[in-house]
Tab-separated table of C-alpha atoms in Angstrom:
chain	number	residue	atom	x	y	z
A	1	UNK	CA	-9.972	11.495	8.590
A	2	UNK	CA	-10.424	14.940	10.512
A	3	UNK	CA	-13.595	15.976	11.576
A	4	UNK	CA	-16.235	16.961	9.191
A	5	UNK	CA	-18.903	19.671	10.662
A	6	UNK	CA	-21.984	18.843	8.377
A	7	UNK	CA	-24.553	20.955	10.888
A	8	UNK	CA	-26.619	19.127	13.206
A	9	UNK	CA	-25.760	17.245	16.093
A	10	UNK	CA	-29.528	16.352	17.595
A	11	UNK	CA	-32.335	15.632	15.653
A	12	UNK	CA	-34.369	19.036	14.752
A	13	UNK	CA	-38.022	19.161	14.018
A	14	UNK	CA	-38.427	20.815	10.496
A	15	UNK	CA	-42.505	22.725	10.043
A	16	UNK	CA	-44.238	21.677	6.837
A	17	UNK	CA	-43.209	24.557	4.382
A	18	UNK	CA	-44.720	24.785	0.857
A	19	UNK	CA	-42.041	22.683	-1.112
A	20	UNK	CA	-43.521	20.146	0.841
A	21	UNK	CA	-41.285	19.211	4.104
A	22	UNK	CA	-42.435	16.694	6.325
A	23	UNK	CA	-39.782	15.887	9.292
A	24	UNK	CA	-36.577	16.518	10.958
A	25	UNK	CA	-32.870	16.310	10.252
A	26	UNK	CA	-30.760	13.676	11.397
A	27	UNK	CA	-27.045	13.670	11.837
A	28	UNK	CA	-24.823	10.747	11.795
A	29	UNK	CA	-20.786	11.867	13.598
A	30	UNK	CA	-19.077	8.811	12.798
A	31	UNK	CA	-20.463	5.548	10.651
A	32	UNK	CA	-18.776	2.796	8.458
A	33	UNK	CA	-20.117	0.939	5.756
A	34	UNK	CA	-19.918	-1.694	3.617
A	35	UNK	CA	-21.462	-1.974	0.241
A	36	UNK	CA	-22.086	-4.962	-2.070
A	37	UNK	CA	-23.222	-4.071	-5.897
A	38	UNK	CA	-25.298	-7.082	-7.705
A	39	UNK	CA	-26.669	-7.058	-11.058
A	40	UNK	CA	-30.008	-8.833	-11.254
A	41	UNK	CA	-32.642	-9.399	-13.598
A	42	UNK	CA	-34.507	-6.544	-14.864
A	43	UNK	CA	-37.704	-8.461	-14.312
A	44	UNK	CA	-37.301	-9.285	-10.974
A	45	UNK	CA	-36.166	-6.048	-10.283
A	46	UNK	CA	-39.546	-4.503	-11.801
A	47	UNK	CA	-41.524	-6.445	-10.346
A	48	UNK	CA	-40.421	-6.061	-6.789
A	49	UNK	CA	-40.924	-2.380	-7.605
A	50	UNK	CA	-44.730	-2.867	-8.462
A	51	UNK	CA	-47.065	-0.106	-7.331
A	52	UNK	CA	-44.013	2.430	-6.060
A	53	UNK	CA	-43.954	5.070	-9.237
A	54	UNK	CA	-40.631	3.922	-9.644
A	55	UNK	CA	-38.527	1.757	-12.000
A	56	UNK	CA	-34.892	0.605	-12.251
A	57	UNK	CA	-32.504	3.032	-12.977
A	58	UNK	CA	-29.418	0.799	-14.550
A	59	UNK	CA	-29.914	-0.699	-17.834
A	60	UNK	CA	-26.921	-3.400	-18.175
A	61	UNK	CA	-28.736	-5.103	-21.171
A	62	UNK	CA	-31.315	-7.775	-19.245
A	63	UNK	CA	-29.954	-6.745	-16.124
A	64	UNK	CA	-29.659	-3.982	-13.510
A	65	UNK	CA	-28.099	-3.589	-10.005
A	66	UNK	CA	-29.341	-3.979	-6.339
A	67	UNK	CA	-27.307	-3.056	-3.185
A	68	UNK	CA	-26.960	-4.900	-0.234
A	69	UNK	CA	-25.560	-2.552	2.669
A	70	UNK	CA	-24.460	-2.957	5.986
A	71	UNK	CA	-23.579	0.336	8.319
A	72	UNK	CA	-22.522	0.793	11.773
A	73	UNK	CA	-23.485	4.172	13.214
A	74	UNK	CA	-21.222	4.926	16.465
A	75	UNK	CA	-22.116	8.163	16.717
A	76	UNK	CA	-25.574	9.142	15.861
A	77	UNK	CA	-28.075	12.026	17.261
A	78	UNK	CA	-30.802	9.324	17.933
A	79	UNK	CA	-28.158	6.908	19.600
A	80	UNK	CA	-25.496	4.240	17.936
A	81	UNK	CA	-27.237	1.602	16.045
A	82	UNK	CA	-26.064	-0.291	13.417
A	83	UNK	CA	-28.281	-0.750	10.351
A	84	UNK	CA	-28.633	-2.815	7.012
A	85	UNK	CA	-30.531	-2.752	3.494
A	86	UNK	CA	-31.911	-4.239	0.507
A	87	UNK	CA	-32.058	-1.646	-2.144
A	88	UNK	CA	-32.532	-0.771	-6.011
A	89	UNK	CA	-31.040	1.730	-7.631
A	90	UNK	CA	-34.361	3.986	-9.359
A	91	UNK	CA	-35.790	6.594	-11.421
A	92	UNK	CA	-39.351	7.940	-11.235
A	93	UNK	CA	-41.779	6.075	-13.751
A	94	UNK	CA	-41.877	8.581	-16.700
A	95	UNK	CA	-38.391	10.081	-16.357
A	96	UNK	CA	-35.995	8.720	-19.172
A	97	UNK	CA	-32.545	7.105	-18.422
A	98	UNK	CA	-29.330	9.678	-18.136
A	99	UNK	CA	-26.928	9.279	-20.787
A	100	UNK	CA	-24.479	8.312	-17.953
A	101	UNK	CA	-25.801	6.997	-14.659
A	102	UNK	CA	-22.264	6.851	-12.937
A	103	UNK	CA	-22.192	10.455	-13.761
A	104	UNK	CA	-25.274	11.153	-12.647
A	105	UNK	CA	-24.747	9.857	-8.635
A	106	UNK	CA	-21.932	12.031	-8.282
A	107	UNK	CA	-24.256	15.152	-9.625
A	108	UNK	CA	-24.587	17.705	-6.737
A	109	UNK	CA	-27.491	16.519	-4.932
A	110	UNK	CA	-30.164	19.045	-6.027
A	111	UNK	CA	-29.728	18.116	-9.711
A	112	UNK	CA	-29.691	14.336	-9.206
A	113	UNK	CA	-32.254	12.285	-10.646
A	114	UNK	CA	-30.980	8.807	-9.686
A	115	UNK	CA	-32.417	7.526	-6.156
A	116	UNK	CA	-32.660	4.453	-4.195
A	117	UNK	CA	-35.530	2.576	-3.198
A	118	UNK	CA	-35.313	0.792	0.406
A	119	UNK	CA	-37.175	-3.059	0.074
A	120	UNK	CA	-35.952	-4.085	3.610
A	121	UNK	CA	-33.856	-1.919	6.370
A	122	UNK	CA	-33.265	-4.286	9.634
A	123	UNK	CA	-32.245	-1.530	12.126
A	124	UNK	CA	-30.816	-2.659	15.829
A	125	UNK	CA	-32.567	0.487	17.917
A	126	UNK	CA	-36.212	1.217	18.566
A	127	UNK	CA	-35.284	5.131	18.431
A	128	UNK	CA	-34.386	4.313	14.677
A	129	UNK	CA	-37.011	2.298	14.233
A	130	UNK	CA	-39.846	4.381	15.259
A	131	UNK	CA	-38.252	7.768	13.357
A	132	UNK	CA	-37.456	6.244	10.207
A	133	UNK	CA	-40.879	4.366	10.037
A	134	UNK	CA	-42.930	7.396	11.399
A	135	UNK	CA	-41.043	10.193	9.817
A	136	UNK	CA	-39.204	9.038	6.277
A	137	UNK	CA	-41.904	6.267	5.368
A	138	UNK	CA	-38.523	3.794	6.073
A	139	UNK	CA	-39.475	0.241	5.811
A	140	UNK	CA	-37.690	-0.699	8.982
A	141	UNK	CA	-38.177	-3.956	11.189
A	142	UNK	CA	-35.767	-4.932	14.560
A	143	UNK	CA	-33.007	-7.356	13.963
A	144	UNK	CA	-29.592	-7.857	15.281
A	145	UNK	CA	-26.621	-6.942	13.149
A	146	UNK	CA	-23.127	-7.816	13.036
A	147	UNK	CA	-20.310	-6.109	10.945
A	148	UNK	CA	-16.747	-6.987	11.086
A	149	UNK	CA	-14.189	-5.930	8.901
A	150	UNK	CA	-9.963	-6.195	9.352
A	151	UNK	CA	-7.787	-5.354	6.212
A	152	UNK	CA	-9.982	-6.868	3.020
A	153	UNK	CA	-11.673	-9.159	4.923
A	154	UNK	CA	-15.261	-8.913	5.805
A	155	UNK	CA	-17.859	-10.373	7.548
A	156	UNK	CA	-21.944	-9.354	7.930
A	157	UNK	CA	-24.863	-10.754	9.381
A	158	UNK	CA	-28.150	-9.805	9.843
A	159	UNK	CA	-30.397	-11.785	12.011
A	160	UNK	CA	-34.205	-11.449	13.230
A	161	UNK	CA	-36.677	-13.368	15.546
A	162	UNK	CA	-33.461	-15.901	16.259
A	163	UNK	CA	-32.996	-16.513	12.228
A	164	UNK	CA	-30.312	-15.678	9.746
A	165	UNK	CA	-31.719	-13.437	7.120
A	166	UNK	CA	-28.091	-13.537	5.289
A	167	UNK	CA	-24.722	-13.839	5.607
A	168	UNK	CA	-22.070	-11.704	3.739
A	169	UNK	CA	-18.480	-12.948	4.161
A	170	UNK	CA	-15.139	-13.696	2.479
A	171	UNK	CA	-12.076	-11.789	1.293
A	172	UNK	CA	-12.078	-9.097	-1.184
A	173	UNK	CA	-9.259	-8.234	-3.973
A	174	UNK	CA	-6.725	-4.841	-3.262
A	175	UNK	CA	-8.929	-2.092	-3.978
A	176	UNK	CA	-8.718	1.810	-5.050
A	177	UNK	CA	-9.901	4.459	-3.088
A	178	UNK	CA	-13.442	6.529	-3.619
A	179	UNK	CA	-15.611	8.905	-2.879
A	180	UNK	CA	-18.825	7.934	-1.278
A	181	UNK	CA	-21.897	9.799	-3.295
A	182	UNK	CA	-24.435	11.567	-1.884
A	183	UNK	CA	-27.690	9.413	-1.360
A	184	UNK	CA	-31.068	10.735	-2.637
A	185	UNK	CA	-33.463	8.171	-1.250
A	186	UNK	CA	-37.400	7.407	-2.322
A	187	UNK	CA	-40.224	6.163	-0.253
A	188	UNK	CA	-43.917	6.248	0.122
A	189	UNK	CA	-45.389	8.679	2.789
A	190	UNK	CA	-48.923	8.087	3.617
A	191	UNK	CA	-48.931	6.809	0.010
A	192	UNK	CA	-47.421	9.800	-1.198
A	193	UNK	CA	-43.804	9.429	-3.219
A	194	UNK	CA	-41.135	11.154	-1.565
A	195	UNK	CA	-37.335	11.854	-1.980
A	196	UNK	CA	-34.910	12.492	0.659
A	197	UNK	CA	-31.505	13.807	0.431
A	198	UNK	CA	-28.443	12.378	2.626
A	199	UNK	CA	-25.232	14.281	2.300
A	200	UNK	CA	-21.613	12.496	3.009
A	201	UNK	CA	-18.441	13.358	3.703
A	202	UNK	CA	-15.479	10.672	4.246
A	203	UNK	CA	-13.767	8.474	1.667
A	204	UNK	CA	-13.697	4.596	0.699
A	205	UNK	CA	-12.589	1.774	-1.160
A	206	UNK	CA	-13.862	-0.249	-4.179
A	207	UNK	CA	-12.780	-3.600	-4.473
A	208	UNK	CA	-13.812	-6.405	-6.614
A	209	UNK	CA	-15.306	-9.254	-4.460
A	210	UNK	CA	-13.024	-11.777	-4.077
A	211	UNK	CA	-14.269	-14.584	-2.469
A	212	UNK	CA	-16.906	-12.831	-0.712
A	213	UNK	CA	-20.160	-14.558	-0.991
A	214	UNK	CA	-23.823	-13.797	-0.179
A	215	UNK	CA	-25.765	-16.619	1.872
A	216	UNK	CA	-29.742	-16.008	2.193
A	217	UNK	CA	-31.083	-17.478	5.045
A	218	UNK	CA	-33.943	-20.023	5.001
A	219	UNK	CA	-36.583	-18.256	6.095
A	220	UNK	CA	-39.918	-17.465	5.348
A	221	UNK	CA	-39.198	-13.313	6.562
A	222	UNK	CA	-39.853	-10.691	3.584
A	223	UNK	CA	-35.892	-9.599	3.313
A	224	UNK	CA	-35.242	-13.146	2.541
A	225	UNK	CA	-37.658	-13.436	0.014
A	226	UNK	CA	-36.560	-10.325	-1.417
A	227	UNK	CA	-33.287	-11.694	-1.498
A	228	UNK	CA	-34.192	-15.284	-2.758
A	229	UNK	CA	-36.596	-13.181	-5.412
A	230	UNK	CA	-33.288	-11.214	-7.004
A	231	UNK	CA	-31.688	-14.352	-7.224
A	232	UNK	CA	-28.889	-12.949	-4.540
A	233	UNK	CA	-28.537	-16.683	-2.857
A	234	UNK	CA	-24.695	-18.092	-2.806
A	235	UNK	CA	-23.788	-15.114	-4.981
A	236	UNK	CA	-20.660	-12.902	-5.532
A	237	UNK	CA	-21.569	-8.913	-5.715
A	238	UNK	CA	-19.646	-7.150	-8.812
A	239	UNK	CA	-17.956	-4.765	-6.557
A	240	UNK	CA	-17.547	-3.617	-2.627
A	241	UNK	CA	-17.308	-0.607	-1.289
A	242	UNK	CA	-16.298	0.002	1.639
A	243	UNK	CA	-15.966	3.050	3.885
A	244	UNK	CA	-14.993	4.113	7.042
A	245	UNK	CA	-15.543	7.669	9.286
A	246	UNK	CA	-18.054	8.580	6.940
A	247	UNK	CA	-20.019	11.426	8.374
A	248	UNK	CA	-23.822	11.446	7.045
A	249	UNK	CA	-26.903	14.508	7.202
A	250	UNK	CA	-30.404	12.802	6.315
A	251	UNK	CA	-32.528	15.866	5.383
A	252	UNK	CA	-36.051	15.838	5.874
A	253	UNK	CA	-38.336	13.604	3.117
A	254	UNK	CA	-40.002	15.996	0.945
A	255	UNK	CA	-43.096	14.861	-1.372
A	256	UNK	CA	-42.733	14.750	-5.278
A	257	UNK	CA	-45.772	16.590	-6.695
């Protein structure tokens, strides 16, 4: 993939502005990614959501989806890092489902309505830890990440204090190629639900799993709970997708009134 110019190549402070602005602008040169897409209970999802405003935004019957993510950011305005996530697919408590919600995450970005809520981001910098906490309400802890990936085979670990949080490893199926969607993200500023936008250029892959496998660690850390909650133990996601050279612009969080 050729270069994509998406702006900003240092992080730039953004002023408060009456729509409600509240940091700076991140850009991310050149990251890969792997995501892993699990249904899960409704009711565990909900209830993991407690207290955010939010609520699950796929309705597969009992059952909605969670992603489990893994990036490596080689080039990055606040240093290389490589990050990972627990997340749920949502919609503000209120709003009603879109008649498509596939549809609806490749929307341009300013008419989405489907987010994601971050449970648990492991990051391996302090820089990222300290912005994303301090400036996008991120809920960010240390931990050392691995990601390895050659041809359809895959292999990701997240570790913290000396302990595996999970494992996610095996051998996926041939996949088809894809464009990665824009990410609208929601968090909690000083209590206060906000949205951020993250634009992408690059393409991917989806693949069905394969024999890829989640392992949850045992551990008594939050992301393993999480993880343990949702039922993710010893389980096989629905789909991968995969990308690589994926160029990335996190906008600054602005508040939902």
């Amino acid at each position: 993939m050729t270069g994509v110019k998406l702006g900003l190549t240092t992080p730039t402070p953004m002023p408060s502005t009456d729509k409600g602005a509240l940091s700076a602008s991140i850009n991310y040169r050149d990251s890969a990614c792997i995501n892993a897409f699990f249904p899960v209970s409704v009711e565990a999802a909900t209830s993991l959501l407690k207290g955010s405003g939010l609520k699950p935004a796929f309705a597969l019957g009992s059952h909605t989806l969670v992603v489990v993510s893994i990036y490596d950011h080689k080039r990055c305005a606040i240093g290389a890092h490589k990050e990972a996530g627990l997340v749920i697919p949502v919609l503000p408590e209120g709003e009603s489902l879109p008649l498509s919600n596939v549809l609806d995450l490749y929307l341009p970005i300013n008419q989405r309505r489907i987010g994601f809520f971050p449970l648990d981001l492991p990051v391996t910098s302090e820089s990222a830890l300290s912005t994303g906490r301090e400036l996008w309400g991120l809920p960010r802890f240390p931990a050392e990440i691995t990601l390895a990936s050659q041809r359809r085979q895959i292999h990701a670990q997240v570790r913290s204090d000396g302990e595996t949080l999970f494992t996610l490893s095996g051998e996926t199926l041939p996949g088809i190629p894809v464009i990665p969607v824009n990410l609208l993200i929601y968090t909690q500023v000083e209590h206060r639900l906000t949205k951020t936008k993250v634009r992408l250029k690059g393409f991917g892959k989806l693949y069905p799993a394969g024999t890829v496998r989640l392992t949850v660690g045992e551990t008594d850390h939050p992301m393993t709970e999480h993880l343990t909650r949702l039922g993710l133990d010893e389980k096989s996601p629905a789909l991968i997708m995969r990308a690589e050279r994926l160029q990335m612009l996190m906008e600054p969080a602005a508040r939902i009134d």
